[in-house]
C-alpha positions as a Python dict, from the first residue, in 0.01 Angstrom:
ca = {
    (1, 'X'): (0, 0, 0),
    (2, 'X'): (153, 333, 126),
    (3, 'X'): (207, 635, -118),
    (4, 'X'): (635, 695, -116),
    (5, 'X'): (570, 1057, -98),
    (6, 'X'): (382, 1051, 157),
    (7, 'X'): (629, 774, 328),
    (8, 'X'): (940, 1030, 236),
    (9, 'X'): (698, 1299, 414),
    (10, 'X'): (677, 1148, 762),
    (11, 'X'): (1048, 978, 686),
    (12, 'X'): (1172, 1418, 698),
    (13, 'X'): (965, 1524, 979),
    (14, 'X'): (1099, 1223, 1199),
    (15, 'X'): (1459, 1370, 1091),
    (16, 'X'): (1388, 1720, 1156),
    (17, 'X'): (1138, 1718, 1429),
    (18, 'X'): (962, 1953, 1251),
    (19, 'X'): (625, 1993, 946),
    (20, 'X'): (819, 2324, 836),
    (21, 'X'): (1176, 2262, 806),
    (22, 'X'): (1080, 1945, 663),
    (23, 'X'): (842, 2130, 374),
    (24, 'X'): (1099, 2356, 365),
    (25, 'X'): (1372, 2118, 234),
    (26, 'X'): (1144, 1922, 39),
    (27, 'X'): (992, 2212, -157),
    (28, 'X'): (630, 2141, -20),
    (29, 'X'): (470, 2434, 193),
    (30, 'X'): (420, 2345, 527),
    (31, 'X'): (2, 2281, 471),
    (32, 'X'): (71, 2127, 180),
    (33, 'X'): (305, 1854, 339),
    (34, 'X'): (38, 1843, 658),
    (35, 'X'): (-206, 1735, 377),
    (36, 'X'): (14, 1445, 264),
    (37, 'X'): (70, 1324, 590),
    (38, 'X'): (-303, 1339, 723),
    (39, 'X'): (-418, 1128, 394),
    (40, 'X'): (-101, 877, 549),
    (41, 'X'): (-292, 873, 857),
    (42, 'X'): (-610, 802, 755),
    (43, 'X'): (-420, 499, 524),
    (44, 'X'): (-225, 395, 836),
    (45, 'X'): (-552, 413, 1048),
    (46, 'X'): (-383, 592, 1307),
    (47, 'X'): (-236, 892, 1464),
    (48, 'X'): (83, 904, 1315),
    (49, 'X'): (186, 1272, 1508),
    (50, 'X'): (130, 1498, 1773),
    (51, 'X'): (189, 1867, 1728),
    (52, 'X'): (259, 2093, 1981),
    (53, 'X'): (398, 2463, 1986),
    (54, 'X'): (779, 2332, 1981),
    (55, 'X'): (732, 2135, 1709),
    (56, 'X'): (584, 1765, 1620),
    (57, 'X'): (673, 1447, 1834),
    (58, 'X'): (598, 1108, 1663),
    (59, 'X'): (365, 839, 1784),
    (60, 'X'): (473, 472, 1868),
    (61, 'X'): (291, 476, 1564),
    (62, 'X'): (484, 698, 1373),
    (63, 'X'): (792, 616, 1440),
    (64, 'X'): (722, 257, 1344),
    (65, 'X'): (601, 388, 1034),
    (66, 'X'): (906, 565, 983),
    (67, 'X'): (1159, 324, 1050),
    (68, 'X'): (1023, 66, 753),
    (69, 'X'): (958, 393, 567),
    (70, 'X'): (1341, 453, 553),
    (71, 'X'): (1360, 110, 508),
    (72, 'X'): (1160, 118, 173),
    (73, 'X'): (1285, 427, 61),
    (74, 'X'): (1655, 284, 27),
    (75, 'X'): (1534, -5, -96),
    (76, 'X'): (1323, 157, -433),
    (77, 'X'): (1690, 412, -460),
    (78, 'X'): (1869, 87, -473),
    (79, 'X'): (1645, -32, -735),
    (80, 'X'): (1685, 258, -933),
    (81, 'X'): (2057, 201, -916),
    (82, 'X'): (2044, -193, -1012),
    (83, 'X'): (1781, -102, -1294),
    (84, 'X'): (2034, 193, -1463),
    (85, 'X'): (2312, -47, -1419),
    (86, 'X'): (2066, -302, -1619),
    (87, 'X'): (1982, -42, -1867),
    (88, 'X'): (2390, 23, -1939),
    (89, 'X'): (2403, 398, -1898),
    (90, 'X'): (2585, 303, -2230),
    (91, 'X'): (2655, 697, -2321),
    (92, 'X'): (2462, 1077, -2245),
    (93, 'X'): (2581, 1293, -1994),
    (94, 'X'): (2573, 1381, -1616),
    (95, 'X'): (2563, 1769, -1545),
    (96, 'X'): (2672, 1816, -1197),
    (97, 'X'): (2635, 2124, -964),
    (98, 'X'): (2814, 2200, -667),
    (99, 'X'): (2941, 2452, -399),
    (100, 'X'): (3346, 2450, -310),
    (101, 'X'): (3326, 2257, -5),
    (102, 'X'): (3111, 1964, -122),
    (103, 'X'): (3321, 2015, -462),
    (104, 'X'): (3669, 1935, -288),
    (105, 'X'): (3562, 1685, 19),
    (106, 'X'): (3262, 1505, -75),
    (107, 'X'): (3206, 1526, -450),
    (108, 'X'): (3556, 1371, -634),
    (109, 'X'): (3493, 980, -482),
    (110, 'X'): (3125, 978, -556),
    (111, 'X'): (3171, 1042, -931),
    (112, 'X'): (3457, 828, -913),
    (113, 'X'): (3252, 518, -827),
    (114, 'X'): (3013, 666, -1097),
    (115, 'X'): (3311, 674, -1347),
    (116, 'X'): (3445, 292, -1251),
    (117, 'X'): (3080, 166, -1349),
    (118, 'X'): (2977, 383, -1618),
    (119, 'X'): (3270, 501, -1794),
    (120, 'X'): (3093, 606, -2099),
    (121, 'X'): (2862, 896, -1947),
    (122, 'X'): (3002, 1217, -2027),
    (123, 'X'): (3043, 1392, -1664),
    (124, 'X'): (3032, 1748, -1652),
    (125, 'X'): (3079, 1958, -1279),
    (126, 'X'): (2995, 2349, -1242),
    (127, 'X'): (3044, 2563, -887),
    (128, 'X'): (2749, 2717, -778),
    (129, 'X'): (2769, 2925, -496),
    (130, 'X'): (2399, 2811, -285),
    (131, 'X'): (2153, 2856, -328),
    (132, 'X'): (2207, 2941, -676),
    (133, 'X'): (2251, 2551, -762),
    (134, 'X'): (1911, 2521, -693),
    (135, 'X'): (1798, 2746, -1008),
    (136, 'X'): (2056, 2549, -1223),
    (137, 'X'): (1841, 2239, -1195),
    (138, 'X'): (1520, 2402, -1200),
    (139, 'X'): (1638, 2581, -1571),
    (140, 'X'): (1784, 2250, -1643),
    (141, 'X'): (2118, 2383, -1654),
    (142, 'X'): (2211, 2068, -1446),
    (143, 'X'): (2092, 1754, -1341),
    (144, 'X'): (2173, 1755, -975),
    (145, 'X'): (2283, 2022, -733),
    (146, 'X'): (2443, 1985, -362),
    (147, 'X'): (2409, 2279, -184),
    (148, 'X'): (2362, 2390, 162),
    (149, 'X'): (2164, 2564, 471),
    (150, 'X'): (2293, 2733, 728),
    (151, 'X'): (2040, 2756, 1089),
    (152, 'X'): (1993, 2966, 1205),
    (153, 'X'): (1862, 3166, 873),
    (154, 'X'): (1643, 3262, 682),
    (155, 'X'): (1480, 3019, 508),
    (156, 'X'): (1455, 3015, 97),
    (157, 'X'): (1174, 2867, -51),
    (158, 'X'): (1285, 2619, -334),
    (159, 'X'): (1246, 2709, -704),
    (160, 'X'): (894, 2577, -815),
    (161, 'X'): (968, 2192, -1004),
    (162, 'X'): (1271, 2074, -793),
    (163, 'X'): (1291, 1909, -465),
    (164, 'X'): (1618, 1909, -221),
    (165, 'X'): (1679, 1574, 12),
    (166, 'X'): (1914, 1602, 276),
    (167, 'X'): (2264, 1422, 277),
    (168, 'X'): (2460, 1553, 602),
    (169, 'X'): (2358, 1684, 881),
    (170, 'X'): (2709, 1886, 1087),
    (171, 'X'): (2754, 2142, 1362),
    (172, 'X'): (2924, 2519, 1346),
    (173, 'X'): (3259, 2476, 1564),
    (174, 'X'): (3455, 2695, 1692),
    (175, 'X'): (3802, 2738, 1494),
    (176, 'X'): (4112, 2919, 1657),
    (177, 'X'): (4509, 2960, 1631),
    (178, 'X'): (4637, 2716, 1799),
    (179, 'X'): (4671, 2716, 2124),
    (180, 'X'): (4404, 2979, 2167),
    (181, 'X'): (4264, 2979, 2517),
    (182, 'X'): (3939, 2925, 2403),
    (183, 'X'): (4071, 2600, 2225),
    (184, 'X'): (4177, 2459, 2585),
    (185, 'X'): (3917, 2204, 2698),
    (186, 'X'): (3776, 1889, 2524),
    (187, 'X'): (3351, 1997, 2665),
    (188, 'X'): (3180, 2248, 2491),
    (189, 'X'): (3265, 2592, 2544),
    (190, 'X'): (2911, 2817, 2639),
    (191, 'X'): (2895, 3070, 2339),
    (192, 'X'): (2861, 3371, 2585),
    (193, 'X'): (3293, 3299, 2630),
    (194, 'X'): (3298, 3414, 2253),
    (195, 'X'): (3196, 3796, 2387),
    (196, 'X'): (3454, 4066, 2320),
    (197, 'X'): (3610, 3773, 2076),
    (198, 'X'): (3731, 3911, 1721),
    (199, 'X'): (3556, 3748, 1442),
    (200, 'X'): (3663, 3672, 1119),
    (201, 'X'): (3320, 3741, 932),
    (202, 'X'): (3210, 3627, 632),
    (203, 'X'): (2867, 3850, 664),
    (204, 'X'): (2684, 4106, 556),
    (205, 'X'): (2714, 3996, 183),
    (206, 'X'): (2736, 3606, 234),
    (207, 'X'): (2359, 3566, 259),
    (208, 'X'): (2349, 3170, 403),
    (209, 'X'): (2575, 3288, 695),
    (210, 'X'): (2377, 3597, 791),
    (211, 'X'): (2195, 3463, 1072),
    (212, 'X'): (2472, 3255, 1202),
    (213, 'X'): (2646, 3589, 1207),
    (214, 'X'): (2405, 3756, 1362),
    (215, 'X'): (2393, 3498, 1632),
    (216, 'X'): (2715, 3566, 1726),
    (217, 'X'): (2724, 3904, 1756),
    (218, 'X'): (2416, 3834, 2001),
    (219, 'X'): (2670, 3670, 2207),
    (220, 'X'): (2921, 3963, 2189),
    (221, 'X'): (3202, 3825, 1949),
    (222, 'X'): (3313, 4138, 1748),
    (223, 'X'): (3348, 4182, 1361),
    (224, 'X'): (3765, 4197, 1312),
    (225, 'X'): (3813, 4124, 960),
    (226, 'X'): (3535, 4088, 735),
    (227, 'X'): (3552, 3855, 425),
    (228, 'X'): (3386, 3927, 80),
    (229, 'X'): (3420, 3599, 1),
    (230, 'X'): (3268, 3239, 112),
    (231, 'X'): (3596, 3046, 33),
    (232, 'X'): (3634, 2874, 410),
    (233, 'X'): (4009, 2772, 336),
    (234, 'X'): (4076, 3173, 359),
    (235, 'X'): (3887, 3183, 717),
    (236, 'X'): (4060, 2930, 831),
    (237, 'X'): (4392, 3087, 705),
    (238, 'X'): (4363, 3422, 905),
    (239, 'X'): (4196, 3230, 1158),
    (240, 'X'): (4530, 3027, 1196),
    (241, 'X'): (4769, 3348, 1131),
    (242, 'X'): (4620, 3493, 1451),
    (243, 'X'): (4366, 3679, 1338),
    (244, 'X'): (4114, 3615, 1513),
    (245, 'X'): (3817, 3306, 1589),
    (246, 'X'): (3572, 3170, 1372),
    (247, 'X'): (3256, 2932, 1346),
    (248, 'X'): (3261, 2729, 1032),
    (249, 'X'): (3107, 2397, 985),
    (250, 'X'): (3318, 2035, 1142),
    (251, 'X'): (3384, 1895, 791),
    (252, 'X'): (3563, 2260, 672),
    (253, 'X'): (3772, 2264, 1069),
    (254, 'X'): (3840, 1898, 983),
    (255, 'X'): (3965, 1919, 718),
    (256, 'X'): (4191, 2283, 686),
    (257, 'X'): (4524, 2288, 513),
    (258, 'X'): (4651, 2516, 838),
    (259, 'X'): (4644, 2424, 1161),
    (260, 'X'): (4368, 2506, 1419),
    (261, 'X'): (4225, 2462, 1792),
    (262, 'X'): (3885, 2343, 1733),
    (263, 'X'): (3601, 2348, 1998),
    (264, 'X'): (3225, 2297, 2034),
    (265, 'X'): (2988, 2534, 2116),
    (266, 'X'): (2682, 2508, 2373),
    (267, 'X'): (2380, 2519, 2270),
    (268, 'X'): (2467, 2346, 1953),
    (269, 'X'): (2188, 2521, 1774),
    (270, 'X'): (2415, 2656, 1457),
    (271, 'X'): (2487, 2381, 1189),
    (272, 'X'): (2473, 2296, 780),
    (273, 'X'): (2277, 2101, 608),
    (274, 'X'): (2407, 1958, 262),
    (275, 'X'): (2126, 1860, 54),
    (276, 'X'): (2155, 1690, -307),
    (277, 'X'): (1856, 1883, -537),
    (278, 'X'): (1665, 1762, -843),
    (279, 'X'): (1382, 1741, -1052),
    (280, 'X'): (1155, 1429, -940),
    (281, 'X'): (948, 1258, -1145),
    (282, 'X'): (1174, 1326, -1438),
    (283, 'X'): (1337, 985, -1547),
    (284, 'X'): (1678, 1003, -1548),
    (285, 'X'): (1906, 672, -1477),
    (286, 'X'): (2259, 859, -1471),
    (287, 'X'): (2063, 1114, -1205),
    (288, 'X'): (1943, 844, -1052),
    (289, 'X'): (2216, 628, -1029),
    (290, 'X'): (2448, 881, -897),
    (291, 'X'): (2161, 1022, -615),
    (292, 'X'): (2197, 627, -509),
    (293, 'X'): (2564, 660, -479),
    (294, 'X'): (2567, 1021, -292),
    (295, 'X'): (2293, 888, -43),
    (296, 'X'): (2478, 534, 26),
    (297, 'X'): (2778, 767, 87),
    (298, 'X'): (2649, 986, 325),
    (299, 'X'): (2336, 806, 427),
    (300, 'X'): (2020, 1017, 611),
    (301, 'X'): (2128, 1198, 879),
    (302, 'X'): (1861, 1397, 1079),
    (303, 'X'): (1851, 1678, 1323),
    (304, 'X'): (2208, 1805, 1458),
    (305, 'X'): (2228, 1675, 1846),
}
């Protein structure tokens, strides 16, 4: 019988390709998760990974491994589900954190399935701006969290006593006014065209975009107007009034109240990761029920391509 940490261990680094960006979103340190999966190795009585200095590849092994892993891991979330439903989640409350984006596009239909089956939890939604969320759970100022990543960035080690899983995986684009002759094309435009570009900037004191932004001045685009705020439905505003280009993630260009050329960038290296965060371990069927929902939702979705 496998451990399910250690199964939700090697299920992360076959997503991300990676021992530390999977410890990172976790909240293991990278030897710490290494440990967990060499003691799965030594249950699975074989080699299970090979690391080399680009990151880890998975065995025929491995990726066996992984595949029912997944497999098992929905199935024990769905059980969690079926068992609250069981239980009645009769009354108590849901605390629910979120960021704007999440808040407005992927948020309202979750908690409305929540709603239609347990009408008498008491639901209760505050914004966090990430990675703030992430201390709301760990004070226990709220049950759940979705917040985000931005890569490239720094990375911020969790608060010690929560763990963050990964919903949704989506690229940076490219957002213009339309007809923008960077917008012309349906392949993906090589980010050196964006040099001598004017950006509309939501850096230096939006700390997840930072290196994104930092990328792109690499590649010569130049600072135009510069936001102090991370609200992407005013990018995209001045972005469509002419103002200049932006990168914001797919779902935000998607979905904009003003119109805009949209484009992909090569290498696709910049994207956002929205990741739901708790406290595990800590029994909680209206948590529980609801981290069912937002995964069936949005399902695993690894590494950008």
């Amino acid at each position: 019988m496998y451990d399910a940490t250690r199964l939700a261990a090697l299920v992360a680094v076959a997503e991300d390709g990676s021992i530390t960006r999977a410890a990172a979103r976790l909240g293991y340190t990278a030897p710490a998760l290494s440990q967990q999966l060499a003691k799965l190795e030594r249950e699975a009585g074989a080699a299970l990974l090979v690391r080399h200095h680009r990151g880890t590849r998975m065995t025929a092994a491995g990726e066996l491994l992984a595949a029912r892993g997944r497999r098992v891991l929905d199935e024990m979330d769905r059980a969690r589900h079926e068992l609250a439903r069981l239980a009645g989640l009769s009354g108590g409350r849901l605390r629910v954190g979120t960021f704007t984006t999440a808040g407005v596009h992927l948020l309202p239909p979750v908690l409305s399935a929540f709603r239609r089956a347990h009408p008498q939890v008491e639901l209760s939604v505050a914004e966090y701006e990430p990675p703030s969320g992430e201390s709301a759970v760990a004070r226990g100022d709220v049950d759940l969290a979705l917040t985000h990543a931005y890569e490239p960035a720094a990375r911020v080690a969790l608060p010690s006593g929560v763990a963050a899983e990964p919903l949704l995986v989506e690229e940076l684009v490219l957002v213009t006014a339309p007809g923008h002759m960077l917008a012309e094309g349906s392949g993906r435009l090589p980010r050196a065209e964006l040099a001598g570009q004017p950006l509309i900037s939501m850096a230096p004191s939006h700390p997840p975009r930072q290196g994104v932004e930092a990328l792109l001045a690499a590649s010569g685009a130049t600072p135009a107007v510069v936001l102090e705020t991370p609200v992407y439905a005013l990018v995209c505003a001045l972005v469509s009034a002419g103002l200049g280009v932006a990168v914001v993630p797919e779902m935000v260009a998607g979905m904009s109240a003003t119109p805009l050329g949209v484009r992909r960038l090569d290498p696709p290296e910049m994207r956002r990761t929205i990741s739901l965060v708790h406290r595990p371990g800590e029994p909680d069927p209206a948590a529980d029920t609801l981290r069912a929902l937002l995964r069936g939702s949005f399902g695993r979705t690894g590494g950008a391509g």
